[in-house]
C-alpha atoms as an extended CHARMM CRD file, in Angstrom:
* protein
*
       169  EXT
         1         1  MET       CA             44.3140000000     -145.8010000000      161.9980000000  PROA      1               0.0000000000
         2         2  ASP       CA             46.1500000000     -143.4690000000      164.3130000000  PROA      2               0.0000000000
         3         3  ILE       CA             48.0200000000     -143.2130000000      167.5880000000  PROA      3               0.0000000000
         4         4  ILE       CA             47.0290000000     -140.7890000000      170.3180000000  PROA      4               0.0000000000
         5         5  ARG       CA             50.4870000000     -140.0520000000      171.6640000000  PROA      5               0.0000000000
         6         6  MET       CA             51.9120000000     -139.6740000000      175.1400000000  PROA      6               0.0000000000
         7         7  ILE       CA             48.8420000000     -139.4610000000      177.3470000000  PROA      7               0.0000000000
         8         8  ASP       CA             49.8470000000     -137.5140000000      180.4390000000  PROA      8               0.0000000000
         9         9  PRO       CA             49.8030000000     -138.6370000000      183.1440000000  PROA      9               0.0000000000
        10        10  PRO       CA             50.3970000000     -142.2780000000      182.2230000000  PROA      10              0.0000000000
        11        11  SER       CA             47.8820000000     -144.7150000000      183.6580000000  PROA      11              0.0000000000
        12        12  VAL       CA             48.5380000000     -146.7050000000      186.8040000000  PROA      12              0.0000000000
        13        13  ARG       CA             49.3770000000     -149.6600000000      184.5060000000  PROA      13              0.0000000000
        14        14  GLY       CA             51.8760000000     -147.5800000000      182.5240000000  PROA      14              0.0000000000
        15        15  HSD       CA             49.7400000000     -146.9850000000      179.4310000000  PROA      15              0.0000000000
        16        16  ARG       CA             50.7480000000     -143.8050000000      177.5800000000  PROA      16              0.0000000000
        17        17  PHE       CA             49.1980000000     -144.2800000000      174.1300000000  PROA      17              0.0000000000
        18        18  ILE       CA             45.8860000000     -145.1190000000      172.5050000000  PROA      18              0.0000000000
        19        19  LEU       CA             45.8470000000     -146.9870000000      169.2080000000  PROA      19              0.0000000000
        20        20  ALA       CA             42.6060000000     -146.2210000000      167.3740000000  PROA      20              0.0000000000
        21        21  ALA       CA             40.9560000000     -147.1400000000      164.0890000000  PROA      21              0.0000000000
        22        22  THR       CA             37.9180000000     -145.3970000000      162.6070000000  PROA      22              0.0000000000
        23        23  ASP       CA             35.7570000000     -146.6230000000      159.7450000000  PROA      23              0.0000000000
        24        24  TYR       CA             35.3410000000     -143.8530000000      157.1600000000  PROA      24              0.0000000000
        25        25  PHE       CA             31.8380000000     -144.9450000000      156.1150000000  PROA      25              0.0000000000
        26        26  LEU       CA             30.0530000000     -145.5510000000      159.4350000000  PROA      26              0.0000000000
        27        27  LYS       CA             32.4600000000     -143.6390000000      161.7330000000  PROA      27              0.0000000000
        28        28  TRP       CA             32.6020000000     -146.6910000000      164.0350000000  PROA      28              0.0000000000
        29        29  ALA       CA             35.7880000000     -146.6890000000      166.1040000000  PROA      29              0.0000000000
        30        30  GLU       CA             37.8810000000     -149.2250000000      167.9700000000  PROA      30              0.0000000000
        31        31  ALA       CA             40.6760000000     -148.2880000000      170.3880000000  PROA      31              0.0000000000
        32        32  ILE       CA             43.0300000000     -149.8570000000      172.9220000000  PROA      32              0.0000000000
        33        33  PRO       CA             45.4970000000     -148.4580000000      175.4840000000  PROA      33              0.0000000000
        34        34  LEU       CA             49.1850000000     -149.3060000000      175.0520000000  PROA      34              0.0000000000
        35        35  ARG       CA             52.4020000000     -148.7940000000      177.0250000000  PROA      35              0.0000000000
        36        36  ASN       CA             54.3550000000     -148.4500000000      173.7780000000  PROA      36              0.0000000000
        37        37  VAL       CA             53.4400000000     -148.8460000000      170.1220000000  PROA      37              0.0000000000
        38        38  THR       CA             55.2010000000     -151.3020000000      167.8310000000  PROA      38              0.0000000000
        39        39  SER       CA             54.2220000000     -152.9380000000      164.5620000000  PROA      39              0.0000000000
        40        40  HSD       CA             53.4680000000     -156.0890000000      166.5880000000  PROA      40              0.0000000000
        41        41  HSD       CA             50.8880000000     -154.1230000000      168.6390000000  PROA      41              0.0000000000
        42        42  VAL       CA             49.3970000000     -152.6300000000      165.4660000000  PROA      42              0.0000000000
        43        43  LEU       CA             48.9950000000     -156.0480000000      163.8170000000  PROA      43              0.0000000000
        44        44  LYS       CA             47.5450000000     -157.6400000000      166.9760000000  PROA      44              0.0000000000
        45        45  PHE       CA             45.0580000000     -154.7770000000      167.3460000000  PROA      45              0.0000000000
        46        46  PHE       CA             44.2010000000     -155.0180000000      163.6580000000  PROA      46              0.0000000000
        47        47  HSD       CA             43.5790000000     -158.7890000000      163.8870000000  PROA      47              0.0000000000
        48        48  ASP       CA             41.6760000000     -158.7690000000      167.1910000000  PROA      48              0.0000000000
        49        49  HSD       CA             39.5960000000     -155.6100000000      166.8050000000  PROA      49              0.0000000000
        50        50  ILE       CA             39.1400000000     -155.1840000000      163.0590000000  PROA      50              0.0000000000
        51        51  VAL       CA             39.5990000000     -158.4110000000      161.0750000000  PROA      51              0.0000000000
        52        52  TYR       CA             37.9200000000     -160.7960000000      163.5430000000  PROA      52              0.0000000000
        53        53  ARG       CA             34.9610000000     -158.4460000000      164.0340000000  PROA      53              0.0000000000
        54        54  PHE       CA             34.4460000000     -156.8370000000      160.6360000000  PROA      54              0.0000000000
        55        55  GLY       CA             36.6410000000     -158.6340000000      158.1020000000  PROA      55              0.0000000000
        56        56  ILE       CA             39.5390000000     -157.3770000000      155.9860000000  PROA      56              0.0000000000
        57        57  PRO       CA             39.1740000000     -153.7390000000      154.9080000000  PROA      57              0.0000000000
        58        58  ARG       CA             40.0360000000     -152.6660000000      151.3800000000  PROA      58              0.0000000000
        59        59  ARG       CA             42.0180000000     -149.6220000000      152.4890000000  PROA      59              0.0000000000
        60        60  ILE       CA             43.7500000000     -148.3360000000      155.6110000000  PROA      60              0.0000000000
        61        61  ILE       CA             44.9640000000     -144.7900000000      156.1100000000  PROA      61              0.0000000000
        62        62  SER       CA             47.4920000000     -144.0130000000      158.8230000000  PROA      62              0.0000000000
        63        63  ASP       CA             50.2060000000     -141.5170000000      159.5440000000  PROA      63              0.0000000000
        64        64  ASN       CA             53.8560000000     -142.2520000000      158.7980000000  PROA      64              0.0000000000
        65        65  GLY       CA             54.6950000000     -143.5470000000      162.2690000000  PROA      65              0.0000000000
        66        66  SER       CA             57.3230000000     -146.2730000000      162.4350000000  PROA      66              0.0000000000
        67        67  ALA       CA             54.7940000000     -148.6750000000      163.9880000000  PROA      67              0.0000000000
        68        68  PHE       CA             52.7960000000     -148.5110000000      160.7440000000  PROA      68              0.0000000000
        69        69  LYS       CA             55.8110000000     -149.0220000000      158.4870000000  PROA      69              0.0000000000
        70        70  SER       CA             57.5050000000     -152.3520000000      158.9860000000  PROA      70              0.0000000000
        71        71  THR       CA             58.2730000000     -155.4770000000      157.0040000000  PROA      71              0.0000000000
        72        72  LYS       CA             55.6490000000     -157.3660000000      159.0670000000  PROA      72              0.0000000000
        73        73  ILE       CA             52.9520000000     -154.8820000000      158.1210000000  PROA      73              0.0000000000
        74        74  ASN       CA             54.0590000000     -154.6940000000      154.4840000000  PROA      74              0.0000000000
        75        75  SER       CA             53.9660000000     -158.4850000000      154.2540000000  PROA      75              0.0000000000
        76        76  PHE       CA             50.5050000000     -158.6390000000      155.8440000000  PROA      76              0.0000000000
        77        77  VAL       CA             49.1710000000     -155.9190000000      153.5300000000  PROA      77              0.0000000000
        78        78  ARG       CA             50.4710000000     -157.6810000000      150.4040000000  PROA      78              0.0000000000
        79        79  ARG       CA             49.1850000000     -161.0720000000      151.5350000000  PROA      79              0.0000000000
        80        80  HSD       CA             45.6590000000     -159.6980000000      152.1400000000  PROA      80              0.0000000000
        81        81  ASN       CA             45.5820000000     -157.2640000000      149.2060000000  PROA      81              0.0000000000
        82        82  ILE       CA             45.0130000000     -154.2120000000      151.4220000000  PROA      82              0.0000000000
        83        83  ASP       CA             45.6720000000     -150.7260000000      150.0890000000  PROA      83              0.0000000000
        84        84  TRP       CA             47.5400000000     -149.1250000000      153.0380000000  PROA      84              0.0000000000
        85        85  ARG       CA             48.0420000000     -145.4140000000      152.4790000000  PROA      85              0.0000000000
        86        86  TYR       CA             50.0440000000     -142.9750000000      154.5450000000  PROA      86              0.0000000000
        87        87  SER       CA             48.9200000000     -139.4180000000      155.1830000000  PROA      87              0.0000000000
        88        88  THR       CA             51.1510000000     -136.4940000000      154.3460000000  PROA      88              0.0000000000
        89        89  ILE       CA             53.8720000000     -135.8630000000      156.9260000000  PROA      89              0.0000000000
        90        90  TYR       CA             53.1790000000     -132.9160000000      159.2800000000  PROA      90              0.0000000000
        91        91  TYR       CA             49.6760000000     -132.5050000000      157.8340000000  PROA      91              0.0000000000
        92        92  PRO       CA             47.2670000000     -134.2010000000      160.2630000000  PROA      92              0.0000000000
        93        93  ARG       CA             44.1910000000     -133.0810000000      158.3060000000  PROA      93              0.0000000000
        94        94  ALA       CA             45.1380000000     -135.6230000000      155.6240000000  PROA      94              0.0000000000
        95        95  ASN       CA             43.8380000000     -138.2320000000      158.0820000000  PROA      95              0.0000000000
        96        96  GLY       CA             41.0910000000     -135.9260000000      159.3140000000  PROA      96              0.0000000000
        97        97  LEU       CA             38.5250000000     -138.4890000000      160.4380000000  PROA      97              0.0000000000
        98        98  ALA       CA             41.0490000000     -140.1970000000      162.7040000000  PROA      98              0.0000000000
        99        99  GLU       CA             42.2460000000     -136.8710000000      164.1030000000  PROA      99              0.0000000000
       100       100  GLY       CA             38.6400000000     -135.7800000000      164.7270000000  PROA      100             0.0000000000
       101       101  PHE       CA             37.8460000000     -139.0310000000      166.5190000000  PROA      101             0.0000000000
       102       102  ASN       CA             41.0140000000     -138.6920000000      168.6180000000  PROA      102             0.0000000000
       103       103  LYS       CA             39.9240000000     -135.2500000000      169.8600000000  PROA      103             0.0000000000
       104       104  THR       CA             36.4120000000     -136.4900000000      170.6330000000  PROA      104             0.0000000000
       105       105  LEU       CA             37.6990000000     -139.5630000000      172.4750000000  PROA      105             0.0000000000
       106       106  VAL       CA             40.1210000000     -137.5260000000      174.5860000000  PROA      106             0.0000000000
       107       107  LYS       CA             37.2870000000     -135.0990000000      175.5220000000  PROA      107             0.0000000000
       108       108  ILE       CA             35.0290000000     -137.9750000000      176.5670000000  PROA      108             0.0000000000
       109       109  ILE       CA             37.8040000000     -139.6090000000      178.5980000000  PROA      109             0.0000000000
       110       110  LYS       CA             38.6330000000     -136.3250000000      180.3580000000  PROA      110             0.0000000000
       111       111  LYS       CA             34.9830000000     -135.9880000000      181.4100000000  PROA      111             0.0000000000
       112       112  THR       CA             34.9480000000     -139.4880000000      182.9050000000  PROA      112             0.0000000000
       113       113  ILE       CA             38.2520000000     -139.3670000000      184.8220000000  PROA      113             0.0000000000
       114       114  GLU       CA             37.9880000000     -136.1940000000      186.8510000000  PROA      114             0.0000000000
       115       115  ASP       CA             38.2190000000     -138.2320000000      190.0620000000  PROA      115             0.0000000000
       116       116  ASN       CA             41.3510000000     -140.1920000000      189.0760000000  PROA      116             0.0000000000
       117       117  LYS       CA             43.3120000000     -139.1180000000      186.0090000000  PROA      117             0.0000000000
       118       118  ARG       CA             45.6060000000     -142.1660000000      186.1630000000  PROA      118             0.0000000000
       119       119  GLN       CA             42.7640000000     -144.5860000000      185.4600000000  PROA      119             0.0000000000
       120       120  TRP       CA             42.0100000000     -143.2580000000      181.9680000000  PROA      120             0.0000000000
       121       121  ASP       CA             42.8480000000     -146.6450000000      180.4100000000  PROA      121             0.0000000000
       122       122  GLU       CA             40.1080000000     -148.3440000000      182.4630000000  PROA      122             0.0000000000
       123       123  ARG       CA             37.6130000000     -145.7380000000      181.2710000000  PROA      123             0.0000000000
       124       124  LEU       CA             38.4970000000     -146.1440000000      177.5900000000  PROA      124             0.0000000000
       125       125  VAL       CA             35.8090000000     -148.8150000000      177.1250000000  PROA      125             0.0000000000
       126       126  GLU       CA             33.2010000000     -146.4970000000      178.6840000000  PROA      126             0.0000000000
       127       127  ALA       CA             34.3240000000     -143.6400000000      176.4460000000  PROA      127             0.0000000000
       128       128  LEU       CA             33.9700000000     -145.8470000000      173.3570000000  PROA      128             0.0000000000
       129       129  TRP       CA             30.4970000000     -146.9170000000      174.5320000000  PROA      129             0.0000000000
       130       130  ALA       CA             29.4710000000     -143.2700000000      174.9010000000  PROA      130             0.0000000000
       131       131  TYR       CA             30.8550000000     -142.4220000000      171.4600000000  PROA      131             0.0000000000
       132       132  ARG       CA             29.0160000000     -145.3550000000      169.8620000000  PROA      132             0.0000000000
       133       133  THR       CA             25.6500000000     -144.7420000000      171.5470000000  PROA      133             0.0000000000
       134       134  ILE       CA             25.3310000000     -140.9790000000      171.0230000000  PROA      134             0.0000000000
       135       135  TYR       CA             22.5280000000     -140.0430000000      168.6180000000  PROA      135             0.0000000000
       136       136  ARG       CA             23.8990000000     -138.4370000000      165.4470000000  PROA      136             0.0000000000
       137       137  THR       CA             21.7830000000     -136.0050000000      163.4650000000  PROA      137             0.0000000000
       138       138  PRO       CA             23.3020000000     -136.7070000000      160.0020000000  PROA      138             0.0000000000
       139       139  THR       CA             22.4100000000     -140.4110000000      160.1860000000  PROA      139             0.0000000000
       140       140  GLN       CA             19.3510000000     -140.0300000000      162.4500000000  PROA      140             0.0000000000
       141       141  SER       CA             20.7800000000     -142.9060000000      164.4770000000  PROA      141             0.0000000000
       142       142  THR       CA             23.5750000000     -144.0860000000      166.7420000000  PROA      142             0.0000000000
       143       143  LEU       CA             26.6860000000     -145.8550000000      165.4910000000  PROA      143             0.0000000000
       144       144  PHE       CA             25.6390000000     -148.8640000000      167.5510000000  PROA      144             0.0000000000
       145       145  ALA       CA             22.3080000000     -149.1140000000      165.6800000000  PROA      145             0.0000000000
       146       146  LEU       CA             24.0040000000     -148.7120000000      162.3050000000  PROA      146             0.0000000000
       147       147  VAL       CA             26.4080000000     -151.5780000000      163.0420000000  PROA      147             0.0000000000
       148       148  TYR       CA             24.1370000000     -153.9670000000      164.9760000000  PROA      148             0.0000000000
       149       149  GLY       CA             20.7090000000     -153.1310000000      163.5470000000  PROA      149             0.0000000000
       150       150  SER       CA             19.0890000000     -152.1910000000      166.8670000000  PROA      150             0.0000000000
       151       151  GLU       CA             19.6570000000     -149.6270000000      169.5760000000  PROA      151             0.0000000000
       152       152  ALA       CA             21.8040000000     -150.5540000000      172.5540000000  PROA      152             0.0000000000
       153       153  VAL       CA             20.0090000000     -151.2490000000      175.8050000000  PROA      153             0.0000000000
       154       154  LEU       CA             21.4680000000     -148.7090000000      178.1960000000  PROA      154             0.0000000000
       155       155  PRO       CA             22.1360000000     -149.7350000000      181.8110000000  PROA      155             0.0000000000
       156       156  LEU       CA             19.7220000000     -147.0360000000      183.0130000000  PROA      156             0.0000000000
       157       157  GLU       CA             16.9010000000     -148.6370000000      180.9950000000  PROA      157             0.0000000000
       158       158  ILE       CA             17.2920000000     -151.8710000000      182.9660000000  PROA      158             0.0000000000
       159       159  GLN       CA             16.9930000000     -150.0010000000      186.2640000000  PROA      159             0.0000000000
       160       160  ILE       CA             14.0900000000     -147.8130000000      185.0740000000  PROA      160             0.0000000000
       161       161  PRO       CA             12.1850000000     -149.9330000000      182.5520000000  PROA      161             0.0000000000
       162       162  SER       CA             11.1530000000     -148.1720000000      179.3630000000  PROA      162             0.0000000000
       163       163  LEU       CA              8.4950000000     -149.1350000000      176.8290000000  PROA      163             0.0000000000
       164       164  ARG       CA             11.2260000000     -150.4760000000      174.5530000000  PROA      164             0.0000000000
       165       165  ILE       CA             12.4410000000     -152.8800000000      177.2550000000  PROA      165             0.0000000000
       166       166  ALA       CA              8.8580000000     -153.9300000000      178.0590000000  PROA      166             0.0000000000
       167       167  PHE       CA              8.3130000000     -154.8460000000      174.3840000000  PROA      167             0.0000000000
       168       168  GLN       CA             11.5270000000     -156.8990000000      174.3070000000  PROA      168             0.0000000000
       169       169  ASN       CA             10.3800000000     -159.0420000000      177.2310000000  PROA      169             0.0000000000
Protein backbone atom coordinates (compact mmCIF):
# COMPACT_ATOMS: atom_id res chain seq x y z
CA UNK A 1 0.00 0.00 0.00
CA UNK A 2 1.38 3.39 -0.89
CA UNK A 3 0.53 7.04 -1.35
CA UNK A 4 1.22 8.91 -4.56
CA UNK A 5 1.98 12.30 -3.06
CA UNK A 6 1.05 15.84 -4.00
CA UNK A 7 -0.37 15.49 -7.49
CA UNK A 8 0.15 18.82 -9.22
CA UNK A 9 -2.04 20.52 -10.18
CA UNK A 10 -4.68 19.44 -7.66
CA UNK A 11 -7.96 18.31 -9.19
CA UNK A 12 -10.96 20.59 -9.48
CA UNK A 13 -12.34 18.82 -6.37
CA UNK A 14 -9.13 19.46 -4.42
CA UNK A 15 -7.68 15.95 -4.62
CA UNK A 16 -3.87 15.96 -4.31
CA UNK A 17 -3.07 12.33 -3.43
CA UNK A 18 -3.76 8.81 -4.64
CA UNK A 19 -3.93 5.98 -2.13
CA UNK A 20 -3.11 2.71 -3.87
CA UNK A 21 -2.79 -0.96 -2.96
CA UNK A 22 -1.23 -3.63 -5.17
CA UNK A 23 -1.47 -7.39 -4.72
CA UNK A 24 2.01 -8.93 -4.89
CA UNK A 25 0.81 -12.21 -6.42
CA UNK A 26 -1.56 -11.09 -9.20
CA UNK A 27 -0.42 -7.43 -9.48
CA UNK A 28 -4.08 -6.33 -9.24
CA UNK A 29 -4.35 -2.76 -7.99
CA UNK A 30 -6.96 -0.59 -6.32
CA UNK A 31 -6.65 3.19 -5.95
CA UNK A 32 -8.66 6.22 -4.87
CA UNK A 33 -8.07 10.00 -5.02
CA UNK A 34 -7.87 11.90 -1.72
CA UNK A 35 -7.64 15.54 -0.63
CA UNK A 36 -5.49 14.52 2.35
CA UNK A 37 -4.40 11.18 3.76
CA UNK A 38 -5.16 10.13 7.32
CA UNK A 39 -5.33 6.75 9.03
CA UNK A 40 -9.14 7.05 8.81
CA UNK A 41 -8.86 7.29 4.99
CA UNK A 42 -6.46 4.34 4.90
CA UNK A 43 -8.78 2.13 6.96
CA UNK A 44 -11.87 3.14 4.95
CA UNK A 45 -10.05 2.41 1.69
CA UNK A 46 -8.80 -0.88 3.09
CA UNK A 47 -12.31 -1.94 4.17
CA UNK A 48 -14.16 -0.77 1.04
CA UNK A 49 -11.66 -1.72 -1.66
CA UNK A 50 -9.71 -4.64 -0.22
CA UNK A 51 -11.55 -6.49 2.56
CA UNK A 52 -15.07 -6.31 1.09
CA UNK A 53 -13.85 -7.37 -2.36
CA UNK A 54 -11.04 -9.82 -1.67
CA UNK A 55 -11.03 -10.63 2.05
CA UNK A 56 -8.40 -10.01 4.73
CA UNK A 57 -4.82 -10.23 3.43
CA UNK A 58 -2.14 -12.00 5.43
CA UNK A 59 0.43 -9.24 4.97
CA UNK A 60 0.52 -5.57 4.04
CA UNK A 61 3.63 -3.64 3.11
CA UNK A 62 3.62 0.15 3.20
CA UNK A 63 6.03 2.98 3.71
CA UNK A 64 6.47 4.66 7.09
CA UNK A 65 3.97 7.44 6.46
CA UNK A 66 2.06 8.68 9.49
CA UNK A 67 -1.24 7.64 7.88
CA UNK A 68 -0.07 4.02 8.05
CA UNK A 69 1.11 4.22 11.65
CA UNK A 70 -1.67 4.96 14.09
CA UNK A 71 -3.35 3.34 17.06
CA UNK A 72 -6.46 2.72 14.89
CA UNK A 73 -4.42 0.82 12.32
CA UNK A 74 -2.41 -1.07 14.95
CA UNK A 75 -5.64 -2.12 16.67
CA UNK A 76 -7.19 -3.25 13.37
CA UNK A 77 -4.06 -5.21 12.41
CA UNK A 78 -3.94 -7.02 15.77
CA UNK A 79 -7.66 -7.77 15.72
CA UNK A 80 -7.45 -9.33 12.23
CA UNK A 81 -4.04 -10.98 12.64
CA UNK A 82 -2.48 -9.07 9.73
CA UNK A 83 1.28 -8.85 9.38
CA UNK A 84 1.75 -5.14 8.50
CA UNK A 85 5.34 -4.41 7.53
CA UNK A 86 6.95 -1.08 6.85
CA UNK A 87 9.54 -0.57 4.13
CA UNK A 88 12.92 0.92 4.92
CA UNK A 89 12.88 4.70 5.28
CA UNK A 90 14.26 6.60 2.25
CA UNK A 91 14.54 3.36 0.27
CA UNK A 92 11.49 3.19 -2.02
CA UNK A 93 12.71 0.01 -3.74
CA UNK A 94 11.88 -1.88 -0.53
CA UNK A 95 8.24 -1.51 -1.62
CA UNK A 96 9.14 -1.89 -5.28
CA UNK A 97 5.88 -3.30 -6.62
CA UNK A 98 3.90 -0.39 -5.21
CA UNK A 99 6.42 2.14 -6.53
CA UNK A 100 6.36 0.48 -9.97
CA UNK A 101 2.57 0.56 -10.06
CA UNK A 102 2.58 4.22 -8.99
CA UNK A 103 4.80 5.17 -11.94
CA UNK A 104 2.66 3.17 -14.37
CA UNK A 105 -0.58 4.68 -13.05
CA UNK A 106 0.76 8.23 -13.27
CA UNK A 107 1.87 7.60 -16.90
CA UNK A 108 -1.56 6.26 -17.83
CA UNK A 109 -3.32 9.19 -16.15
CA UNK A 110 -1.07 11.73 -17.90
CA UNK A 111 -1.99 10.19 -21.27
CA UNK A 112 -5.72 10.49 -20.54
CA UNK A 113 -5.79 14.06 -19.18
CA UNK A 114 -3.98 16.06 -21.82
CA UNK A 115 -7.14 18.10 -22.44
CA UNK A 116 -7.76 18.99 -18.78
CA UNK A 117 -5.06 18.27 -16.21
CA UNK A 118 -7.32 19.21 -13.28
CA UNK A 119 -9.70 16.32 -13.93
CA UNK A 120 -7.14 13.58 -13.23
CA UNK A 121 -9.23 12.25 -10.32
CA UNK A 122 -12.18 11.59 -12.65
CA UNK A 123 -9.89 9.67 -15.00
CA UNK A 124 -8.43 7.48 -12.25
CA UNK A 125 -11.10 4.81 -12.80
CA UNK A 126 -10.31 4.75 -16.54
CA UNK A 127 -6.59 4.48 -15.80
CA UNK A 128 -7.21 1.52 -13.48
CA UNK A 129 -9.38 -0.12 -16.16
CA UNK A 130 -6.57 0.28 -18.71
CA UNK A 131 -4.02 -1.14 -16.27
CA UNK A 132 -6.24 -4.14 -15.49
CA UNK A 133 -7.15 -4.97 -19.10
CA UNK A 134 -3.70 -4.73 -20.71
CA UNK A 135 -2.39 -8.10 -21.91
CA UNK A 136 0.70 -9.17 -19.96
CA UNK A 137 3.27 -11.45 -21.54
CA UNK A 138 4.51 -13.14 -18.31
CA UNK A 139 1.02 -14.39 -17.43
CA UNK A 140 -0.28 -14.65 -21.02
CA UNK A 141 -3.40 -12.88 -19.77
CA UNK A 142 -4.86 -9.67 -18.40
CA UNK A 143 -5.21 -8.94 -14.69
CA UNK A 144 -8.97 -8.78 -15.21
CA UNK A 145 -9.03 -12.36 -16.56
CA UNK A 146 -6.83 -13.63 -13.74
CA UNK A 147 -9.17 -12.15 -11.11
CA UNK A 148 -12.58 -12.75 -12.73
CA UNK A 149 -11.91 -15.83 -14.86
CA UNK A 150 -12.90 -14.27 -18.19
CA UNK A 151 -11.76 -11.37 -20.31
CA UNK A 152 -13.45 -8.01 -19.89
CA UNK A 153 -15.87 -6.96 -22.60
CA UNK A 154 -14.42 -3.72 -23.89
CA UNK A 155 -16.79 -0.88 -24.85
CA UNK A 156 -15.46 -0.99 -28.42
CA UNK A 157 -16.54 -4.64 -28.73
CA UNK A 158 -20.16 -3.66 -28.05
CA UNK A 159 -20.05 -1.04 -30.82
CA UNK A 160 -18.21 -3.32 -33.28
CA UNK A 161 -19.33 -6.86 -32.42
CA UNK A 162 -16.58 -9.46 -32.28
CA UNK A 163 -16.84 -13.25 -32.48
CA UNK A 164 -16.44 -13.42 -28.71
CA UNK A 165 -19.49 -11.19 -28.18
CA UNK A 166 -21.49 -13.16 -30.76
CA UNK A 167 -20.77 -16.39 -28.83
CA UNK A 168 -21.87 -14.80 -25.54
CA UNK A 169 -25.27 -13.89 -26.97
